Short mmCIF file of C-alpha atoms in Angstrom, two decimals:
data_model
loop_
_atom_site.label_atom_id
_atom_site.label_comp_id
_atom_site.label_asym_id
_atom_site.label_seq_id
_atom_site.Cartn_x
_atom_site.Cartn_y
_atom_site.Cartn_z
CA MET V 1 -29.09 -78.57 58.06
CA SER V 2 -29.77 -78.05 61.81
CA ASP V 3 -31.73 -74.89 62.85
CA LEU V 4 -29.44 -75.00 65.86
CA LEU V 5 -26.13 -75.06 64.08
CA ASP V 6 -27.37 -72.28 61.97
CA ALA V 7 -28.18 -70.25 65.16
CA VAL V 8 -24.64 -71.15 66.70
CA ARG V 9 -23.09 -69.83 63.40
CA ALA V 10 -24.88 -66.68 63.56
CA GLY V 11 -23.81 -65.99 66.99
CA ALA V 12 -27.27 -66.40 68.83
CA GLU V 13 -27.73 -65.70 72.38
CA THR V 14 -28.51 -68.45 75.06
CA ALA V 15 -32.42 -67.93 74.79
CA GLU V 16 -32.44 -68.36 70.89
CA LEU V 17 -30.07 -71.47 71.12
CA LEU V 18 -32.48 -73.14 73.76
CA ASP V 19 -35.53 -72.28 71.65
CA CYS V 20 -33.81 -74.35 68.92
CA GLU V 21 -34.52 -78.26 68.91
CA LEU V 22 -31.61 -80.36 69.52
CA PRO V 23 -31.27 -82.75 66.75
CA THR V 24 -31.56 -86.40 67.21
CA ARG V 25 -28.83 -87.21 64.61
CA PHE V 26 -25.71 -85.36 63.26
CA ARG V 27 -22.59 -85.86 61.12
CA ALA V 28 -19.35 -87.08 62.38
CA ALA V 29 -16.26 -89.09 61.39
CA PHE V 30 -16.07 -92.56 62.96
CA THR V 31 -14.76 -95.95 62.85
CA LEU V 32 -16.87 -99.35 62.79
CA LYS V 33 -16.48 -101.98 65.13
CA ASP V 34 -17.02 -104.75 62.47
CA GLU V 35 -14.09 -103.47 60.52
CA VAL V 36 -11.48 -104.27 63.31
CA GLY V 37 -8.87 -106.54 61.42
CA ILE V 38 -9.38 -104.98 58.02
CA PHE V 39 -5.37 -104.12 58.18
CA GLU V 40 -4.34 -107.54 59.27
CA GLY V 41 -1.15 -108.43 57.40
CA GLU V 42 -0.87 -105.17 55.64
CA THR V 43 2.12 -102.86 55.82
CA ASP V 44 0.25 -99.56 54.89
CA LYS V 45 -2.58 -99.26 57.12
CA ASP V 46 -4.37 -96.62 55.12
CA VAL V 47 -6.74 -94.67 57.65
CA ARG V 48 -9.04 -93.52 54.59
CA ARG V 49 -10.30 -97.05 54.39
CA SER V 50 -11.37 -97.21 58.13
CA LEU V 51 -12.30 -93.58 58.94
CA HIS V 52 -15.92 -92.81 57.60
CA VAL V 53 -18.23 -89.80 57.81
CA GLY V 54 -21.83 -90.15 58.14
CA GLU V 55 -24.92 -89.68 60.44
CA VAL V 56 -25.01 -90.90 63.98
CA GLU V 57 -27.19 -90.78 66.88
CA MET V 58 -27.32 -87.95 69.43
CA PRO V 59 -26.60 -89.67 72.97
CA GLU V 60 -28.57 -89.08 76.05
CA LEU V 61 -26.92 -86.37 78.31
CA ALA V 62 -25.71 -87.14 81.76
CA PRO V 63 -26.17 -84.73 84.48
CA ASP V 64 -22.54 -83.46 84.60
CA GLU V 65 -22.08 -83.23 80.80
CA CYS V 66 -22.62 -80.54 78.00
CA VAL V 67 -23.51 -80.93 74.40
CA VAL V 68 -21.06 -78.61 72.37
CA ALA V 69 -21.61 -77.65 68.71
CA VAL V 70 -18.08 -78.41 67.54
CA MET V 71 -16.87 -75.59 65.14
CA SER V 72 -13.68 -77.29 64.64
CA ALA V 73 -11.53 -80.10 65.80
CA ALA V 74 -7.82 -81.11 65.33
CA ILE V 75 -6.27 -84.53 64.51
CA ASN V 76 -3.82 -85.95 67.07
CA PHE V 77 -1.77 -89.20 66.75
CA ASN V 78 -4.37 -90.90 68.89
CA THR V 79 -6.78 -90.42 66.11
CA VAL V 80 -4.49 -92.37 63.97
CA TRP V 81 -4.08 -95.19 66.55
CA SER V 82 -7.84 -95.42 66.57
CA ALA V 83 -8.24 -95.46 62.95
CA ILE V 84 -5.77 -98.41 62.51
CA PHE V 85 -7.06 -100.27 65.44
CA GLU V 86 -3.70 -100.24 67.12
CA PRO V 87 -2.01 -100.94 69.73
CA ILE V 88 -5.31 -102.44 70.57
CA PRO V 89 -8.76 -101.49 68.93
CA THR V 90 -10.18 -98.69 70.85
CA PHE V 91 -13.47 -100.46 70.94
CA ALA V 92 -11.76 -102.65 73.66
CA PHE V 93 -11.80 -99.53 75.70
CA LEU V 94 -15.66 -98.65 74.89
CA GLU V 95 -16.41 -102.22 75.94
CA LYS V 96 -14.56 -101.87 79.13
CA PHE V 97 -16.15 -98.57 79.67
CA GLY V 98 -19.51 -100.00 78.90
CA ARG V 99 -19.44 -102.54 81.96
CA GLN V 100 -19.38 -99.50 84.34
CA GLY V 101 -23.07 -98.87 84.34
CA TRP V 102 -25.59 -96.68 82.21
CA ASN V 103 -23.00 -93.84 82.07
CA GLY V 104 -20.35 -95.91 80.22
CA ALA V 105 -22.84 -98.23 78.49
CA ARG V 106 -23.82 -95.22 76.16
CA HIS V 107 -20.22 -95.33 74.77
CA ASP V 108 -20.21 -99.02 73.93
CA LEU V 109 -21.53 -98.74 70.40
CA PRO V 110 -20.75 -100.37 66.97
CA TYR V 111 -19.08 -97.19 66.04
CA HIS V 112 -16.60 -94.80 67.65
CA ILE V 113 -16.65 -90.94 67.06
CA LEU V 114 -13.00 -90.00 67.22
CA GLY V 115 -11.42 -86.67 68.07
CA SER V 116 -9.60 -85.39 71.24
CA ASP V 117 -9.35 -81.72 70.48
CA GLY V 118 -11.96 -79.18 69.80
CA SER V 119 -13.44 -75.72 69.81
CA GLY V 120 -17.12 -74.80 69.87
CA VAL V 121 -20.18 -73.40 71.57
CA VAL V 122 -22.13 -75.01 74.56
CA VAL V 123 -25.55 -75.59 73.33
CA ARG V 124 -27.05 -77.82 76.13
CA THR V 125 -25.95 -78.55 79.81
CA GLY V 126 -26.89 -81.23 82.13
CA ILE V 127 -28.70 -80.47 85.38
CA GLY V 128 -25.53 -80.84 87.37
CA VAL V 129 -23.49 -78.28 85.46
CA LYS V 130 -22.91 -75.18 87.42
CA HIS V 131 -20.13 -72.97 85.94
CA TRP V 132 -21.17 -73.16 82.10
CA LYS V 133 -24.02 -72.16 80.31
CA VAL V 134 -25.48 -72.42 76.80
CA GLY V 135 -23.77 -69.86 74.36
CA ASP V 136 -20.41 -70.04 76.11
CA LYS V 137 -17.56 -70.46 73.65
CA VAL V 138 -15.24 -73.16 74.73
CA VAL V 139 -12.26 -75.29 73.88
CA ILE V 140 -12.09 -78.99 75.22
CA SER V 141 -9.78 -80.70 77.48
CA PRO V 142 -9.49 -84.31 76.51
CA SER V 143 -8.78 -85.48 80.02
CA TYR V 144 -11.76 -87.40 81.14
CA VAL V 145 -11.68 -87.68 84.85
CA ASP V 146 -14.27 -88.98 87.46
CA GLU V 147 -14.35 -86.25 90.05
CA GLU V 148 -15.77 -88.86 92.46
CA ASP V 149 -12.54 -90.60 92.42
CA HIS V 150 -10.42 -89.46 95.44
CA ALA V 151 -7.04 -89.45 93.46
CA SER V 152 -8.50 -87.00 91.15
CA TYR V 153 -8.09 -84.13 93.79
CA ASP V 154 -4.32 -84.73 94.03
CA ASP V 155 -3.77 -85.18 90.23
CA GLY V 156 -6.33 -86.16 87.88
CA MET V 157 -3.78 -87.98 85.86
CA MET V 158 -3.10 -90.32 88.69
CA THR V 159 -6.72 -91.76 88.95
CA GLU V 160 -7.17 -95.22 87.64
CA THR V 161 -10.55 -94.07 86.10
CA GLN V 162 -8.83 -91.28 83.96
CA LEU V 163 -9.77 -91.66 80.19
CA ALA V 164 -8.62 -89.99 77.03
CA TRP V 165 -11.69 -88.44 75.64
CA GLY V 166 -12.33 -89.21 72.03
CA PHE V 167 -9.82 -92.27 72.24
CA GLU V 168 -10.92 -94.29 75.22
CA THR V 169 -14.49 -92.74 75.08
CA ASN V 170 -16.96 -92.16 72.35
CA PHE V 171 -18.50 -88.96 71.17
CA GLY V 172 -15.33 -87.15 70.44
CA SER V 173 -14.85 -83.87 68.53
CA LEU V 174 -14.74 -84.89 64.89
CA GLY V 175 -18.42 -84.12 64.34
CA GLU V 176 -20.93 -81.43 64.46
CA TYR V 177 -21.69 -82.07 68.05
CA CYS V 178 -19.69 -83.75 70.86
CA ILE V 179 -20.44 -84.81 74.49
CA VAL V 180 -18.00 -83.59 77.26
CA LYS V 181 -18.10 -83.55 80.97
CA ALA V 182 -18.29 -79.95 82.43
CA ASN V 183 -14.79 -80.24 83.87
CA GLN V 184 -13.30 -80.66 80.43
CA LEU V 185 -14.43 -77.01 79.29
CA ILE V 186 -12.21 -74.01 79.10
CA LYS V 187 -12.91 -70.58 77.89
CA LYS V 188 -12.02 -70.21 74.24
CA PRO V 189 -8.99 -67.71 73.63
CA ARG V 190 -10.76 -64.63 72.26
CA HIS V 191 -8.24 -63.68 69.67
CA LEU V 192 -8.03 -67.11 67.86
CA SER V 193 -10.27 -68.53 65.20
CA TRP V 194 -12.33 -71.60 65.67
CA GLU V 195 -9.62 -73.77 63.90
CA GLU V 196 -6.78 -72.14 65.51
CA SER V 197 -8.33 -72.64 69.03
CA ALA V 198 -9.07 -76.23 68.26
CA SER V 199 -5.57 -77.15 67.49
CA ASN V 200 -3.79 -76.33 70.83
CA THR V 201 -5.06 -78.14 73.90
CA LEU V 202 -3.89 -81.62 73.77
CA CYS V 203 -0.46 -80.98 72.51
CA ALA V 204 0.37 -77.80 74.16
CA SER V 205 -0.99 -78.72 77.57
CA THR V 206 0.84 -82.04 77.35
CA ALA V 207 4.18 -80.23 76.69
CA TYR V 208 3.47 -78.01 79.57
CA ARG V 209 3.01 -81.00 81.84
CA MET V 210 6.27 -82.53 80.50
CA LEU V 211 8.36 -79.47 80.97
CA VAL V 212 6.80 -77.04 83.29
CA GLY V 213 4.37 -78.67 85.66
CA ARG V 214 5.31 -80.19 89.02
CA HIS V 215 4.66 -83.68 87.59
CA GLY V 216 7.07 -83.37 84.67
CA ALA V 217 10.75 -82.28 84.37
CA ARG V 218 10.14 -78.96 86.24
CA MET V 219 12.53 -76.94 83.87
CA LYS V 220 14.29 -74.04 85.36
CA GLN V 221 15.89 -71.11 83.81
CA GLY V 222 18.98 -71.92 81.99
CA ASP V 223 18.14 -75.45 81.24
CA VAL V 224 19.26 -76.59 77.98
CA VAL V 225 16.27 -78.81 76.62
CA LEU V 226 16.81 -81.05 73.57
CA VAL V 227 13.36 -81.20 71.70
CA TRP V 228 12.91 -83.99 69.28
CA GLY V 229 10.65 -83.00 66.31
CA GLY V 230 10.74 -79.29 67.05
CA THR V 231 7.99 -78.35 64.38
CA GLY V 232 5.78 -81.43 65.42
CA GLY V 233 2.55 -81.50 66.99
CA LEU V 234 4.10 -81.50 70.66
CA GLY V 235 7.62 -80.12 69.79
CA GLY V 236 6.20 -76.84 68.15
CA TYR V 237 4.75 -75.98 71.59
CA ALA V 238 7.77 -77.36 73.54
CA THR V 239 10.15 -74.94 72.01
CA GLN V 240 7.83 -72.05 72.94
CA LEU V 241 7.43 -73.17 76.33
CA VAL V 242 11.12 -73.67 76.91
CA LYS V 243 11.86 -70.30 75.41
CA ASN V 244 9.28 -68.46 77.53
CA GLY V 245 10.50 -70.26 80.81
CA GLY V 246 14.16 -69.04 80.45
CA GLY V 247 15.47 -72.33 79.04
CA ILE V 248 17.58 -73.09 76.14
CA PRO V 249 15.85 -75.04 73.39
CA VAL V 250 17.63 -77.13 71.01
CA ALA V 251 15.49 -78.47 68.49
CA VAL V 252 15.93 -81.50 66.11
CA VAL V 253 14.16 -81.31 62.70
CA GLY V 254 14.21 -83.12 59.44
CA SER V 255 14.60 -80.48 56.91
CA ASP V 256 16.01 -76.89 56.12
CA GLU V 257 12.56 -75.56 55.93
CA LYS V 258 11.83 -76.93 59.36
CA ALA V 259 14.90 -75.49 60.77
CA ASP V 260 13.95 -72.21 59.28
CA LEU V 261 10.52 -72.53 61.01
CA VAL V 262 11.64 -73.25 64.26
CA ARG V 263 14.27 -70.48 64.25
CA ALA V 264 11.36 -68.00 63.21
CA GLN V 265 9.52 -69.44 66.39
CA GLY V 266 12.50 -68.20 68.64
CA CYS V 267 14.54 -71.16 68.72
CA GLU V 268 18.15 -70.04 68.08
CA HIS V 269 19.74 -73.55 68.12
CA VAL V 270 18.63 -76.03 65.51
CA ILE V 271 20.04 -79.47 64.44
CA ASN V 272 19.01 -80.78 61.06
CA ARG V 273 19.22 -84.67 61.50
CA ASN V 274 20.11 -84.98 57.93
CA ASP V 275 23.36 -83.15 58.63
CA LEU V 276 24.53 -85.85 61.32
CA GLU V 277 25.69 -88.44 58.86
CA LEU V 278 24.03 -91.17 60.69
CA GLY V 279 23.23 -93.42 57.42
CA GLU V 280 20.31 -95.73 56.94
CA GLN V 281 20.21 -96.73 60.60
CA GLY V 282 19.29 -93.23 61.66
CA PHE V 283 19.24 -92.59 65.34
CA ARG V 284 19.60 -96.32 65.96
CA HIS V 285 23.12 -96.17 64.73
CA PRO V 286 25.52 -97.37 67.61
CA LYS V 287 27.12 -94.02 67.76
CA ALA V 288 24.11 -91.67 67.27
CA GLY V 289 24.04 -90.61 70.99
CA ARG V 290 27.74 -89.58 70.67
CA ILE V 291 27.28 -87.85 67.43
CA LEU V 292 24.15 -85.95 68.61
CA GLY V 293 25.84 -85.06 71.90
CA GLU V 294 28.74 -83.45 69.91
CA ALA V 295 26.28 -81.48 67.81
CA VAL V 296 24.42 -80.14 70.82
CA ARG V 297 27.70 -79.20 72.61
CA ARG V 298 28.83 -77.42 69.53
CA LEU V 299 25.81 -75.21 69.82
CA VAL V 300 25.46 -74.58 73.32
CA GLY V 301 28.70 -75.80 75.08
CA GLU V 302 27.08 -78.44 77.30
CA ASP V 303 24.80 -81.51 77.44
CA PRO V 304 20.97 -81.14 77.78
CA GLN V 305 19.62 -81.08 81.37
CA ILE V 306 16.29 -82.16 79.81
CA VAL V 307 15.32 -84.24 76.69
CA PHE V 308 11.78 -83.79 75.50
CA GLU V 309 11.14 -87.30 74.04
CA TYR V 310 7.90 -88.49 72.16
CA LEU V 311 9.29 -90.23 69.07
CA GLY V 312 9.92 -93.36 71.02
CA ARG V 313 11.80 -96.43 69.49
CA GLU V 314 13.74 -94.48 66.80
CA THR V 315 15.23 -91.84 69.17
CA PHE V 316 15.04 -93.13 72.79
CA GLY V 317 18.54 -94.74 72.84
CA ALA V 318 20.14 -91.38 71.81
CA SER V 319 17.82 -89.50 74.24
CA VAL V 320 19.21 -91.51 77.16
CA TYR V 321 22.77 -91.36 76.01
CA VAL V 322 22.77 -87.65 75.18
CA ALA V 323 21.15 -86.31 78.60
CA LYS V 324 23.53 -84.74 81.05
CA ARG V 325 24.80 -86.48 84.29
CA GLY V 326 21.63 -86.31 86.48
CA GLY V 327 19.46 -85.09 83.57
CA LYS V 328 15.94 -86.09 82.83
CA ILE V 329 14.32 -87.73 79.86
CA VAL V 330 10.71 -86.93 79.85
CA THR V 331 8.54 -89.07 77.49
CA CYS V 332 5.19 -89.50 76.22
CA GLY V 333 3.56 -91.24 73.32
CA SER V 334 6.09 -93.05 70.98
CA SER V 335 5.06 -92.28 67.45
CA THR V 336 7.97 -94.52 65.90
CA GLY V 337 7.29 -97.55 68.21
CA TYR V 338 6.56 -98.43 71.87
CA ARG V 339 9.55 -101.04 72.33
CA HIS V 340 12.43 -98.82 73.25
CA GLU V 341 15.93 -100.11 73.38
CA TYR V 342 18.80 -98.25 75.26
CA ASP V 343 21.94 -99.01 77.05
CA ASN V 344 21.02 -98.94 80.79
CA ARG V 345 24.58 -98.27 81.76
CA PHE V 346 24.33 -94.77 80.43
CA LEU V 347 21.26 -94.24 82.90
CA TRP V 348 22.33 -95.56 85.94
CA MET V 349 25.98 -94.81 86.11
CA ARG V 350 25.25 -91.26 85.28
CA LEU V 351 22.16 -90.92 87.67
CA LYS V 352 19.59 -89.90 84.91
CA SER V 353 15.80 -90.16 85.40
CA ILE V 354 13.21 -91.21 82.87
CA ILE V 355 9.89 -89.60 83.68
CA GLY V 356 6.77 -91.01 82.03
CA SER V 357 4.12 -88.30 81.19
CA HIS V 358 0.72 -88.89 79.85
CA GLY V 359 -1.67 -86.13 79.12
CA PHE V 360 -2.53 -83.39 81.67
CA ASN V 361 -4.91 -82.57 84.36
CA TYR V 362 -7.48 -79.98 84.33
CA ASN V 363 -5.45 -77.21 86.04
CA GLU V 364 -2.53 -77.73 83.62
CA ALA V 365 -4.81 -77.58 80.65
CA VAL V 366 -6.37 -74.13 82.18
CA GLU V 367 -2.92 -72.74 82.78
CA THR V 368 -1.59 -73.67 79.27
CA ASN V 369 -4.80 -71.99 77.83
CA ARG V 370 -4.11 -68.82 79.78
CA LEU V 371 -0.74 -68.55 78.09
CA ILE V 372 -2.44 -69.01 74.76
CA SER V 373 -5.02 -66.43 75.57
CA LEU V 374 -2.40 -63.96 76.70
CA GLY V 375 -0.52 -64.53 73.42
CA MET V 376 2.51 -65.96 75.18
CA ILE V 377 1.97 -69.22 73.22
CA HIS V 378 0.95 -69.38 69.58
CA PRO V 379 -1.02 -72.03 67.41
CA THR V 380 1.12 -74.40 65.31
CA LEU V 381 -1.78 -74.92 62.85
CA SER V 382 -0.57 -75.79 59.44
CA GLN V 383 -3.59 -77.20 57.44
CA VAL V 384 -7.42 -77.29 57.58
CA PHE V 385 -9.68 -79.98 56.06
CA PRO V 386 -13.59 -79.88 55.90
CA LEU V 387 -15.16 -82.51 57.90
CA GLU V 388 -15.88 -84.67 54.80
CA GLY V 389 -11.99 -84.75 54.40
CA ALA V 390 -11.48 -85.99 57.94
CA ALA V 391 -9.88 -89.27 56.79
CA GLU V 392 -7.60 -87.26 54.55
CA ALA V 393 -6.48 -85.07 57.52
CA THR V 394 -5.78 -88.10 59.49
CA ARG V 395 -3.87 -89.74 56.80
CA VAL V 396 -1.57 -86.64 56.54
CA VAL V 397 -0.72 -87.08 60.04
CA GLN V 398 -0.30 -90.81 59.79
CA THR V 399 2.36 -90.37 57.01
CA ASN V 400 4.05 -87.30 58.64
CA GLN V 401 3.17 -85.05 55.71
CA HIS V 402 2.54 -82.19 57.95
CA ILE V 403 4.00 -79.75 60.41
CA GLY V 404 2.46 -78.64 63.61
CA LYS V 405 -1.19 -79.34 63.79
CA VAL V 406 -3.89 -80.32 61.35
CA ALA V 407 -7.43 -79.12 61.89
CA VAL V 408 -11.00 -80.17 60.65
CA LEU V 409 -13.74 -77.75 60.46
CA CYS V 410 -17.00 -79.46 61.72
CA ALA V 411 -19.84 -76.94 62.08
CA ALA V 412 -17.92 -74.04 61.01
CA GLN V 413 -18.41 -73.68 57.20
CA GLU V 414 -15.31 -71.51 56.42
CA GLU V 415 -11.86 -70.69 58.22
CA ASN V 416 -10.97 -67.40 60.13
CA LEU V 417 -14.26 -67.26 61.97
CA GLY V 418 -14.90 -66.87 65.72
CA ILE V 419 -12.29 -64.21 66.40
CA ASP V 420 -13.62 -61.90 69.11
CA ASP V 421 -10.61 -59.85 70.01
CA HIS V 422 -9.06 -58.21 67.06
CA ALA V 423 -7.24 -55.66 68.99
CA LEU V 424 -5.13 -58.35 70.66
CA ARG V 425 -4.59 -60.29 67.57
CA GLU V 426 -3.27 -57.25 65.96
CA ARG V 427 -0.87 -56.61 68.80
CA ILE V 428 0.32 -60.25 68.63
CA GLY V 429 0.61 -60.11 64.79
CA GLU V 430 -0.54 -62.58 62.18
CA ASP V 431 3.00 -63.67 61.46
CA LYS V 432 3.32 -65.31 64.94
CA ILE V 433 -0.38 -66.64 64.86
CA ASN V 434 -0.05 -67.95 61.33
CA LEU V 435 3.66 -68.91 61.36
CA TYR V 436 2.99 -72.58 60.65
CA ARG V 437 0.37 -71.94 57.75
CA ARG V 438 1.44 -72.96 54.28
#
């Protein structure tokens, strides 16, 4: 056990943390380069076979980077993609990064430490870091941006050098320590625990960009927004953002239990997909869009101005059909498949727009975190696993046996630690903060 981790857990101040030696090795969850291809020809690509937990080397720190003791991390679908080596092995990203000089070469290793969401304590800073110090409690934005790229000053997501940390880079959050650039750090919400804080940034900020920010659908008051997977990793935040922003969310869910949950979150209008009688074809049914549109109109009296789309192949045709004339389909991810099929007549003849959205920039992450810190957006955390169970946690997400977000305790040894503002937590209410907990 590391003296430094013991000091972090005890809430040590800056001087004491600096007095502790930074370990040369630490425990983390990782995939192995020589296992690429192990799922070839298999239908069930079980991530428990490819995701390992063991000791790894502490990398050298760049001037603009920090070492964070990760108290908790969270599982995202990009962790699943990394663990099944699809759509392409993430080691290809690390190899490409490695050709960019010393900074990137550190990442090109025979193992890949996964994880794109985390919370923890800064324990070391590079000599070029100005605004963060050892001892700061933080959450981490996974948007890895080169601040010397001119495009990043307009929108960090538009630079060709932007990477998804923990997916296209190494040293992600699923370990006792991680390495981050200083412009990935954000103050941790004081009323949330480590695992609650770790579960928000990627999905909540992505939903913010898709719906609220100037680069997405730019939702306005009164907009009807169809949200697929209303209790999913993205959908659980989308319904909150729509409601908070004066929109009218209509959530699509897959069970009565999820319908009750999304209603408890403040979403009045809910469609249980099992009530639509689409048969085995599901939303690929030729009349799925018409059937869904009728269900939406029965609830709110009109078609949606915005469709919040991240499921992809299974739902995209229906999304294009159901959007209102001049409406917007804002899309990211594609958890059911990347190859989308839709009838283009319903796009061009009704003047609709498809808006591609990927991640978020630093400002959007900070703005989203502000809403969380004010208690206006709440965690959607449902389950927590230990670091040794990182593969099992990823399997739960892979097989869609979860709601909201799934977290992993890394350096934290138990749940419900790291809460600094109990008064704010009490004002918000445990029922809202823990709504998704089973």
